[in-house]
Amino acid sequence: MTAMRIRPSARLLVLNRKRQLLLFRFEFRSGPLAGNIFWATPGGEVDPGESFEMAACRELREETGLAIDHPGPEIAQRTSTFRLPSGEMIEADDHFFIVEVDDLQVSNAEWTELERDILDTHRWWSATDLRAADEQVWPEDLADMLTGAGAWDRSGATD
């Protein structure tokens, strides 16, 4: 049996001045993931020759329109197995970076055709909203990750 490809990626935990987190809603209408719907952070695969930090900056610009020179601190790393839209099963090596913004109007000007097909909408989530979410959010421990990093307090008092 062939080993799964390891896919390094940078994920962005974009927080506004109200300490709300930016998440995108992914809805797959066709292909191997048809019917899957979930919320997740901006981010994506590290290109050959890129560091995780460089990928974080590129992905943030491509997915939100915000250009930065350096991401904030890396606060977590997670590995998981999942299926890509192509159907390929991979082992994800995700590194999470906090990016703080005053305000951000998300731009889709640099989205790929696939992103235009699957990124349904975006939303700013408070800690309380995220902990009470009735839709799937990935990663599942996102609120705990932000609390552990000191970005959110344990009471959810970021609203």
XYZ file of C-alpha atoms in Angstrom:
159
model
C 0.000 0.000 0.000
C 1.281 3.453 -0.913
C 1.798 5.945 1.886
C -0.389 9.034 1.812
C 1.155 12.251 0.627
C 1.930 14.704 3.416
C 0.481 18.099 2.514
C 2.059 20.979 4.466
C -0.261 23.955 4.801
C -0.531 27.325 6.491
C -3.853 28.316 8.077
C -4.748 31.869 9.129
C -6.613 32.750 12.298
C -7.710 36.243 11.270
C -9.042 38.221 14.241
C -10.649 41.650 13.975
C -10.539 44.315 16.683
C -13.678 42.786 18.280
C -11.690 39.512 18.583
C -13.996 37.838 16.066
C -12.555 35.100 13.862
C -12.918 35.030 10.074
C -14.160 31.712 8.700
C -15.178 30.660 5.207
C -18.106 28.360 4.502
C -17.145 25.551 2.146
C -19.944 23.857 0.226
C -19.092 21.082 -2.203
C -21.826 20.665 -4.797
C -20.119 18.063 -6.999
C -17.200 15.655 -7.137
C -15.851 13.331 -4.443
C -16.835 15.748 -1.642
C -20.353 16.526 -2.930
C -22.695 17.305 -0.052
C -19.949 18.255 2.423
C -20.448 21.625 4.107
C -18.189 23.092 6.791
C -16.587 26.307 8.049
C -12.793 26.695 8.071
C -10.041 29.271 8.239
C -8.366 30.811 5.208
C -5.206 28.988 4.198
C -3.759 26.351 1.962
C -0.867 24.265 0.765
C 2.742 25.383 1.102
C 4.299 25.666 -2.369
C 7.734 24.123 -3.087
C 10.466 26.417 -1.754
C 8.077 28.315 0.529
C 8.246 28.448 4.305
C 5.042 28.091 6.313
C 5.255 31.834 7.038
C 5.604 32.722 3.341
C 2.653 30.472 2.490
C 0.582 32.129 5.230
C 1.186 35.570 3.696
C 0.434 34.346 0.159
C -2.719 32.470 1.156
C -4.022 35.451 3.138
C -3.585 37.714 0.109
C -5.112 35.195 -2.308
C -8.118 34.376 -0.149
C -8.894 37.733 1.488
C -7.059 40.415 -0.495
C -4.996 41.457 2.547
C -1.258 41.735 1.856
C 1.122 41.360 4.807
C 4.889 40.870 5.053
C 4.862 38.587 8.093
C 2.121 36.546 9.727
C 1.594 36.743 13.444
C 2.793 33.984 15.737
C 2.342 30.329 14.898
C 0.142 29.081 17.735
C -0.610 25.494 16.777
C 0.163 22.583 14.511
C -2.276 19.801 13.678
C -2.113 16.683 11.553
C -5.196 15.068 10.104
C -6.211 12.815 7.273
C -8.748 14.067 4.782
C -9.868 13.935 1.175
C -9.102 16.788 -1.217
C -11.697 17.950 -3.769
C -9.774 15.889 -6.352
C -10.513 12.760 -4.316
C -6.902 12.296 -3.170
C -6.516 11.226 0.473
C -3.732 13.155 2.182
C -2.184 13.663 5.586
C -2.422 17.382 6.312
C 0.344 19.078 8.292
C -1.417 22.337 9.195
C 0.360 25.235 10.905
C -1.886 27.963 12.358
C -0.904 31.643 12.497
C -2.741 34.507 14.200
C -3.245 37.625 12.082
C -4.832 40.661 13.735
C -6.662 43.230 11.604
C -8.540 46.436 12.372
C -11.044 45.857 9.616
C -11.091 43.663 6.530
C -13.335 43.667 3.509
C -12.750 40.216 2.036
C -11.885 40.274 -1.666
C -12.252 37.262 -3.951
C -10.221 38.857 -6.770
C -7.474 36.199 -6.534
C -9.680 33.171 -5.904
C -9.152 30.154 -8.113
C -12.021 28.646 -10.089
C -12.294 25.902 -7.445
C -12.466 28.470 -4.621
C -15.198 30.369 -6.484
C -17.134 27.097 -6.770
C -16.828 25.967 -3.142
C -16.405 29.079 -0.971
C -20.016 29.940 -0.334
C -19.677 32.886 2.077
C -17.601 34.193 4.982
C -18.473 35.301 8.474
C -16.860 36.822 11.571
C -17.401 34.511 14.573
C -17.255 35.459 18.251
C -15.972 32.933 20.769
C -19.537 32.385 21.985
C -20.830 31.834 18.443
C -18.075 29.375 17.622
C -18.571 27.354 20.795
C -22.333 27.174 20.083
C -21.999 26.394 16.360
C -24.442 23.826 15.056
C -22.596 23.541 11.739
C -19.318 21.687 11.292
C -16.251 23.836 11.950
C -12.739 22.645 11.186
C -10.643 22.061 13.155
C -13.098 21.042 15.819
C -10.918 22.434 18.620
C -10.577 25.892 17.044
C -12.086 27.747 20.029
C -9.794 25.893 22.437
C -6.809 26.634 20.180
C -7.511 30.381 20.356
C -8.207 30.242 24.090
C -4.966 28.347 24.698
C -3.039 30.985 22.756
C -4.580 33.773 24.851
C -6.498 35.234 21.894
C -9.843 34.383 23.520
C -10.650 34.011 27.185
C -12.277 30.919 28.641
C -15.602 32.611 29.366
C -16.192 33.467 25.724
C -16.278 37.160 26.633
C -14.992 38.356 23.275
C -18.412 39.492 22.070
